[in-house]
Amino acid sequence: MGQREVWRLMSRFNAFKRTNTILHHLRMSKHTDAAEDVLLEKKGCAGVITLNRPKFLNALTLNMIRQIYSQLKKWEQDPETFLIIIKGAGEKAFCAGGDIRVISEAEKAKQNMAPVFFREEYMLNNAVGSCQKPYVALIHGITMGGGVGLSVHGQFRVATEKCLFAMPETAIGLFPDVGGGYFLPRLQGKLGYFLALTGFRLKGRDVYRAGIATHFVDSEKLTMLEEDLLALKSPSKENIASVLENYHTESKIDRDKSFMLEEHMDKINSCFSANTVEEIIEKLKQDGSSFALEQLKVINKMSPTSLKITLRQLMEGSSKTLQEVLTMEYRLSQACMF
C-alpha cells in the first residue's frame, strides 16, 4: 500500500470518527441531557420554563427549542394555566443565544442541521409573540441573540441590574435575527438601528429605558416576585401587570440615573437615519465627536456584508408583521449559511 492510499484511508477514518462523535453528541442531547437542559414545570397558576444549562450560559439547543415549543402550545390551551414564566438557571445568564458550536460541528460533518435549527427557533419566537397567555420573561444576566428571541416578543420582560443585552451578530458575519428585524426598528428614534449595526451592549435599567424590557426589578427581589406571581388565583393580564408594576415602582437601583445613551440620541438619530451603510459612515465622520468616532471604529470592525444585510433587514422589517419578519429572516439565515 502506497503512502497516498494510507493518507486517504486515514482521512476517511478521521472524517468517520468526527461524524460519529457529533452523532453521539446529538443522540445524547436528545435522550439524556435534553430533559435536564430545560425544566418545564406547572407551579400554582403558571407554567414555568427554566433554561437549565448554566455552564453554557443557558445557550439553546434544538431539543430545548422543541421541548419549549411543544409545552408552550399545551399550556396555551390549558384552562388551568393562567400565565407562563421563563427564566434562566444560575446567576450569569438568562440565555446567551443559540448553541452555534453544535450547529457548526454538525455542518462540518455534513449533517445539515442549520435549516432545521433556525426554522424551529423562529417558529418558537413566533409562538412567544402570538402566545394567548400572559408571558413573563425574567431577563437576569446575559441576554443575547436567541435569548432575546425568547423574551422580547413576550408581553412582559423583567430586567434586573445584572441584565446585559446585545445583538452582536454583525461581528460574526450574521444579522440580528430571532425577530430583530421586527422589534429593533420599533425602538425610539434610530436606537434599534444603532444597536443592530454596532452590537452596543445595554446593561441593567438601561434595558428597560431602551424599551426592550417592560419592567425593572432589583435582582434580590426576583425570587419574591416569582412567588407572588405563582400565588395569584386565576389572574387576569391586569392582575399580573399590577404585581410587576408594584415591584418595578419599589426598585431603587439606578432609579435616578438617566439613560446612558440619552446625551447621544440626537447623534444616533441623525447618523443612523441614512439609507445606506456608506452614508452612515460618512455622517459619523462628519459629526466628528468622540462618540461618533468610537462608533465608526466599531463599525469598521464588523462584517461589511452583515452591515448591509442588517440595515436592509431593519428597513424592510419596520413595516412587516413579526411572522413576516421571521419568514424573511429564515431566508436570510440560510443565505448566510451557504
Short mmCIF file of C-alpha atoms in Angstrom, two decimals:
data_model
loop_
_atom_site.label_atom_id
_atom_site.label_comp_id
_atom_site.label_asym_id
_atom_site.label_seq_id
_atom_site.Cartn_x
_atom_site.Cartn_y
_atom_site.Cartn_z
CA MET A 1 0.00 0.00 0.00
CA GLY A 2 1.48 3.36 -1.08
CA GLN A 3 1.72 6.48 1.05
CA ARG A 4 -1.13 8.15 -0.85
CA GLU A 5 -3.50 5.28 -0.09
CA VAL A 6 -2.50 5.36 3.59
CA TRP A 7 -3.28 9.08 3.80
CA ARG A 8 -6.62 8.56 2.04
CA LEU A 9 -7.62 5.83 4.49
CA MET A 10 -6.56 7.96 7.47
CA SER A 11 -8.54 10.91 6.14
CA ARG A 12 -11.66 8.75 5.72
CA PHE A 13 -11.21 7.29 9.20
CA ASN A 14 -10.88 10.75 10.77
CA ALA A 15 -13.99 12.01 8.97
CA PHE A 16 -15.89 8.89 10.05
CA LYS A 17 -14.71 9.34 13.63
CA ARG A 18 -15.69 13.02 13.66
CA THR A 19 -19.15 12.26 12.26
CA ASN A 20 -19.70 9.53 14.84
CA THR A 21 -18.66 11.86 17.66
CA ILE A 22 -21.13 14.53 16.56
CA LEU A 23 -23.94 12.00 16.06
CA HIS A 24 -23.23 10.59 19.51
CA HIS A 25 -23.38 14.12 20.94
CA LEU A 26 -26.71 14.79 19.23
CA ARG A 27 -28.14 11.44 20.36
CA MET A 28 -27.02 12.05 23.93
CA SER A 29 -28.54 15.53 23.81
CA LYS A 30 -31.80 14.06 22.59
CA HIS A 31 -32.17 11.21 25.05
CA THR A 32 -30.33 12.07 28.24
CA ASP A 33 -29.19 15.63 28.78
CA ALA A 34 -32.13 17.15 26.91
CA ALA A 35 -34.60 16.53 29.72
CA GLU A 36 -32.33 18.41 32.12
CA ASP A 37 -31.34 21.21 29.73
CA VAL A 38 -34.78 22.77 30.15
CA LEU A 39 -37.19 22.32 33.06
CA LEU A 40 -40.90 22.57 32.30
CA GLU A 41 -42.98 22.71 35.47
CA LYS A 42 -46.55 23.58 36.42
CA LYS A 43 -46.42 25.68 39.59
CA GLY A 44 -49.51 27.26 41.07
CA CYS A 45 -51.31 29.17 38.34
CA ALA A 46 -48.31 29.21 36.00
CA GLY A 47 -46.26 27.15 33.62
CA VAL A 48 -42.59 27.76 34.42
CA ILE A 49 -39.81 27.28 31.86
CA THR A 50 -36.26 27.18 33.25
CA LEU A 51 -33.35 27.17 30.80
CA ASN A 52 -31.02 24.85 32.64
CA ARG A 53 -27.56 24.97 31.07
CA PRO A 54 -25.83 27.49 33.36
CA LYS A 55 -22.34 26.18 32.46
CA PHE A 56 -23.09 27.10 28.83
CA LEU A 57 -24.84 30.39 29.70
CA ASN A 58 -28.15 28.61 29.02
CA ALA A 59 -27.42 28.50 25.28
CA LEU A 60 -30.28 27.00 23.28
CA THR A 61 -30.10 23.59 21.65
CA LEU A 62 -32.53 22.20 19.10
CA ASN A 63 -34.01 19.83 21.66
CA MET A 64 -34.59 22.66 24.12
CA ILE A 65 -36.38 24.62 21.40
CA ARG A 66 -38.59 21.62 20.57
CA GLN A 67 -39.48 20.94 24.20
CA ILE A 68 -40.32 24.58 24.93
CA TYR A 69 -42.44 24.95 21.79
CA SER A 70 -44.42 21.81 22.48
CA GLN A 71 -45.09 22.68 26.14
CA LEU A 72 -45.89 26.31 25.35
CA LYS A 73 -48.64 25.18 22.97
CA LYS A 74 -50.04 22.79 25.61
CA TRP A 75 -50.09 25.45 28.34
CA GLU A 76 -51.70 27.89 25.93
CA GLN A 77 -54.67 25.52 25.64
CA ASP A 78 -54.78 24.53 29.32
CA PRO A 79 -57.58 26.39 31.18
CA GLU A 80 -55.70 25.90 34.49
CA THR A 81 -52.58 27.70 33.23
CA PHE A 82 -53.02 31.46 33.53
CA LEU A 83 -49.52 32.69 32.75
CA ILE A 84 -46.15 31.45 31.55
CA ILE A 85 -42.85 32.39 33.20
CA ILE A 86 -39.46 31.83 31.54
CA LYS A 87 -36.14 32.25 33.33
CA GLY A 88 -32.53 31.05 33.23
CA ALA A 89 -30.74 28.91 35.80
CA GLY A 90 -27.74 30.40 37.59
CA GLU A 91 -26.65 33.99 38.09
CA LYS A 92 -24.74 34.63 34.85
CA ALA A 93 -27.27 34.38 32.06
CA PHE A 94 -30.88 34.28 31.04
CA CYS A 95 -29.76 32.91 27.66
CA ALA A 96 -26.66 33.85 25.66
CA GLY A 97 -28.17 32.67 22.35
CA GLY A 98 -28.27 29.54 20.23
CA ASP A 99 -25.59 26.89 20.70
CA ILE A 100 -23.74 27.69 17.47
CA ARG A 101 -20.92 25.29 18.37
CA VAL A 102 -23.15 22.24 17.92
CA ILE A 103 -24.52 23.60 14.63
CA SER A 104 -21.01 24.33 13.36
CA GLU A 105 -19.76 20.85 14.25
CA ALA A 106 -22.77 19.28 12.58
CA GLU A 107 -22.21 21.29 9.40
CA LYS A 108 -18.54 20.24 9.27
CA ALA A 109 -19.66 16.63 9.42
CA LYS A 110 -22.14 17.23 6.57
CA GLN A 111 -25.07 16.96 9.00
CA ASN A 112 -27.33 19.67 7.58
CA MET A 113 -28.64 20.92 10.91
CA ALA A 114 -28.75 24.70 10.33
CA PRO A 115 -32.01 24.83 8.31
CA VAL A 116 -33.85 22.80 10.95
CA PHE A 117 -32.41 24.72 13.89
CA PHE A 118 -33.19 28.18 12.53
CA ARG A 119 -36.63 27.18 11.26
CA GLU A 120 -37.72 25.73 14.61
CA GLU A 121 -36.13 28.55 16.61
CA TYR A 122 -38.04 31.14 14.59
CA MET A 123 -41.25 29.13 14.97
CA LEU A 124 -40.72 29.32 18.73
CA ASN A 125 -40.10 33.08 18.53
CA ASN A 126 -43.39 33.47 16.68
CA ALA A 127 -45.16 31.28 19.26
CA VAL A 128 -43.89 33.58 22.03
CA GLY A 129 -45.08 36.65 20.11
CA SER A 130 -48.53 35.21 19.47
CA CYS A 131 -48.96 33.45 22.84
CA GLN A 132 -52.54 33.80 24.12
CA LYS A 133 -51.49 33.60 27.76
CA PRO A 134 -49.55 36.36 29.58
CA TYR A 135 -45.85 35.58 29.09
CA VAL A 136 -43.32 36.84 31.66
CA ALA A 137 -39.59 36.67 30.83
CA LEU A 138 -37.23 37.23 33.76
CA ILE A 139 -34.15 38.52 31.91
CA HIS A 140 -31.49 38.34 34.59
CA GLY A 141 -27.90 38.19 33.34
CA ILE A 142 -26.65 37.84 29.76
CA THR A 143 -29.50 38.12 27.24
CA MET A 144 -28.24 37.96 23.67
CA GLY A 145 -29.26 36.57 20.29
CA GLY A 146 -31.59 33.63 20.81
CA GLY A 147 -32.18 34.71 24.41
CA VAL A 148 -33.62 37.97 23.10
CA GLY A 149 -35.90 36.00 20.78
CA LEU A 150 -37.23 34.01 23.75
CA SER A 151 -38.08 37.14 25.71
CA VAL A 152 -38.56 40.36 23.75
CA HIS A 153 -41.66 39.20 21.84
CA GLY A 154 -43.47 38.25 25.05
CA GLN A 155 -45.94 40.51 26.80
CA PHE A 156 -43.81 41.21 29.88
CA ARG A 157 -39.99 41.41 30.08
CA VAL A 158 -38.49 41.99 33.51
CA ALA A 159 -34.85 43.14 33.61
CA THR A 160 -32.58 43.30 36.67
CA GLU A 161 -29.41 45.31 37.31
CA LYS A 162 -27.43 42.28 36.10
CA CYS A 163 -29.15 42.10 32.73
CA LEU A 164 -26.76 42.51 29.80
CA PHE A 165 -28.46 42.91 26.42
CA ALA A 166 -26.82 42.85 23.00
CA MET A 167 -27.39 41.74 19.43
CA PRO A 168 -23.74 41.11 18.41
CA GLU A 169 -24.35 39.32 15.10
CA THR A 170 -22.72 41.82 12.72
CA ALA A 171 -19.38 40.91 14.32
CA ILE A 172 -19.74 37.24 13.34
CA GLY A 173 -21.00 37.53 9.77
CA LEU A 174 -24.71 37.21 10.54
CA PHE A 175 -27.52 39.68 11.30
CA PRO A 176 -29.70 40.35 14.38
CA ASP A 177 -32.24 37.60 13.77
CA VAL A 178 -34.89 35.97 16.04
CA GLY A 179 -37.23 38.81 15.11
CA GLY A 180 -34.65 41.59 15.42
CA GLY A 181 -35.98 42.98 12.17
CA TYR A 182 -39.32 43.47 13.93
CA PHE A 183 -38.53 44.88 17.39
CA LEU A 184 -35.34 46.86 16.69
CA PRO A 185 -36.78 49.38 14.18
CA ARG A 186 -39.69 49.95 16.59
CA LEU A 187 -37.46 51.26 19.41
CA GLN A 188 -37.27 55.02 19.97
CA GLY A 189 -35.79 57.03 17.11
CA LYS A 190 -32.97 55.18 15.40
CA LEU A 191 -31.81 53.42 18.57
CA GLY A 192 -32.58 49.96 17.16
CA TYR A 193 -30.53 50.62 14.02
CA PHE A 194 -27.62 51.74 16.22
CA LEU A 195 -27.85 48.66 18.46
CA ALA A 196 -28.13 46.33 15.46
CA LEU A 197 -25.19 47.71 13.49
CA THR A 198 -22.75 48.26 16.36
CA GLY A 199 -23.72 45.42 18.71
CA PHE A 200 -23.72 48.00 21.53
CA ARG A 201 -24.37 46.50 24.96
CA LEU A 202 -27.06 47.79 27.29
CA LYS A 203 -26.95 46.99 30.99
CA GLY A 204 -29.41 46.93 33.86
CA ARG A 205 -32.06 49.63 33.97
CA ASP A 206 -30.98 50.88 30.52
CA VAL A 207 -32.50 47.71 29.03
CA TYR A 208 -35.81 49.00 30.41
CA ARG A 209 -35.19 52.61 29.38
CA ALA A 210 -34.45 51.48 25.83
CA GLY A 211 -37.88 49.82 25.67
CA ILE A 212 -36.55 46.26 25.46
CA ALA A 213 -37.76 45.38 28.96
CA THR A 214 -41.21 46.41 30.18
CA HIS A 215 -40.24 46.43 33.88
CA PHE A 216 -37.14 46.66 36.09
CA VAL A 217 -36.75 44.78 39.38
CA ASP A 218 -33.83 44.50 41.80
CA SER A 219 -32.31 41.03 41.41
CA GLU A 220 -32.58 40.30 45.13
CA LYS A 221 -36.39 40.62 44.78
CA LEU A 222 -36.68 38.34 41.75
CA THR A 223 -37.49 35.19 43.73
CA MET A 224 -40.16 37.04 45.73
CA LEU A 225 -41.64 38.40 42.52
CA GLU A 226 -41.90 34.92 41.06
CA GLU A 227 -43.51 33.59 44.24
CA ASP A 228 -46.08 36.40 44.21
CA LEU A 229 -46.93 35.68 40.59
CA LEU A 230 -47.33 31.95 41.29
CA ALA A 231 -49.58 32.68 44.27
CA LEU A 232 -52.13 34.59 42.18
CA LYS A 233 -55.54 32.92 41.89
CA SER A 234 -56.84 32.71 38.31
CA PRO A 235 -55.12 36.01 37.46
CA SER A 236 -56.04 38.27 34.58
CA LYS A 237 -53.45 40.09 32.48
CA GLU A 238 -54.20 43.19 34.59
CA ASN A 239 -53.54 41.30 37.86
CA ILE A 240 -50.16 40.17 36.58
CA ALA A 241 -49.30 43.65 35.31
CA SER A 242 -50.20 45.10 38.72
CA VAL A 243 -47.78 42.78 40.57
CA LEU A 244 -44.98 43.61 38.12
CA GLU A 245 -45.70 47.32 38.37
CA ASN A 246 -45.54 47.22 42.19
CA TYR A 247 -42.10 45.62 42.14
CA HIS A 248 -40.95 47.98 39.40
CA THR A 249 -42.08 51.03 41.40
CA GLU A 250 -40.29 49.81 44.55
CA SER A 251 -36.98 49.25 42.75
CA LYS A 252 -34.32 51.80 43.72
CA ILE A 253 -31.20 50.67 41.81
CA ASP A 254 -30.11 53.37 39.31
CA ARG A 255 -33.53 54.97 39.55
CA ASP A 256 -32.08 58.49 39.40
CA LYS A 257 -29.58 57.82 36.62
CA SER A 258 -30.52 58.90 33.11
CA PHE A 259 -30.40 56.57 30.11
CA MET A 260 -26.71 56.07 29.24
CA LEU A 261 -27.34 56.95 25.58
CA GLU A 262 -29.63 59.93 26.32
CA GLU A 263 -26.97 62.54 25.58
CA HIS A 264 -26.10 60.81 22.30
CA MET A 265 -29.61 60.21 20.97
CA ASP A 266 -29.57 63.26 18.67
CA LYS A 267 -26.37 61.98 17.05
CA ILE A 268 -27.76 58.43 16.82
CA ASN A 269 -30.99 59.67 15.23
CA SER A 270 -29.10 61.81 12.75
CA CYS A 271 -26.30 59.43 11.74
CA PHE A 272 -28.30 56.21 11.69
CA SER A 273 -31.21 57.66 9.71
CA ALA A 274 -29.22 57.24 6.48
CA ASN A 275 -30.42 54.69 3.91
CA THR A 276 -27.04 53.11 3.21
CA VAL A 277 -24.13 51.94 5.34
CA GLU A 278 -21.82 54.22 3.36
CA GLU A 279 -23.97 57.24 4.27
CA ILE A 280 -23.99 56.24 7.95
CA ILE A 281 -20.19 56.02 7.91
CA GLU A 282 -19.94 59.40 6.19
CA LYS A 283 -22.33 61.01 8.71
CA LEU A 284 -20.29 59.63 11.62
CA LYS A 285 -17.11 61.06 10.06
CA GLN A 286 -18.74 64.43 9.53
CA ASP A 287 -20.06 64.52 13.10
CA GLY A 288 -16.51 64.09 14.38
CA SER A 289 -17.44 63.84 18.08
CA SER A 290 -15.66 61.30 20.27
CA PHE A 291 -18.87 59.25 20.45
CA ALA A 292 -19.32 59.25 16.67
CA LEU A 293 -15.68 58.34 16.03
CA GLU A 294 -15.90 55.50 18.55
CA GLN A 295 -18.93 54.06 16.73
CA LEU A 296 -17.10 54.46 13.43
CA LYS A 297 -14.22 52.44 14.82
CA VAL A 298 -16.65 49.71 15.93
CA ILE A 299 -18.49 49.60 12.60
CA ASN A 300 -15.21 49.32 10.69
CA LYS A 301 -14.50 46.06 12.56
CA MET A 302 -17.83 44.50 11.57
CA SER A 303 -18.55 42.30 8.57
CA PRO A 304 -19.34 44.70 5.68
CA THR A 305 -21.84 42.22 4.22
CA SER A 306 -23.55 41.80 7.59
CA LEU A 307 -23.86 45.56 7.99
CA LYS A 308 -25.59 45.93 4.63
CA ILE A 309 -27.91 42.95 5.22
CA THR A 310 -28.79 44.23 8.70
CA LEU A 311 -29.64 47.76 7.57
CA ARG A 312 -31.90 46.45 4.81
CA GLN A 313 -33.42 43.88 7.20
CA LEU A 314 -34.49 46.60 9.66
CA MET A 315 -35.76 48.92 6.95
CA GLU A 316 -37.88 46.11 5.48
CA GLY A 317 -38.96 44.83 8.92
CA SER A 318 -40.21 48.23 10.08
CA SER A 319 -43.44 47.73 8.11
CA LYS A 320 -43.85 43.94 8.40
CA THR A 321 -45.59 41.76 10.99
CA LEU A 322 -43.47 39.59 13.29
CA GLN A 323 -44.40 36.49 11.29
CA GLU A 324 -43.43 38.17 8.01
CA VAL A 325 -40.11 39.29 9.52
CA LEU A 326 -39.31 35.79 10.79
CA THR A 327 -40.03 34.35 7.33
CA MET A 328 -37.66 36.92 5.82
CA GLU A 329 -35.02 36.20 8.46
CA TYR A 330 -35.20 32.45 7.86
CA ARG A 331 -34.41 33.01 4.19
CA LEU A 332 -31.59 35.37 5.13
CA SER A 333 -30.17 32.89 7.64
CA GLN A 334 -29.94 30.17 5.03
CA ALA A 335 -28.34 32.50 2.50
CA CYS A 336 -25.70 33.43 5.13
CA MET A 337 -25.00 29.78 5.94
CA PHE A 338 -24.13 28.58 2.47
#
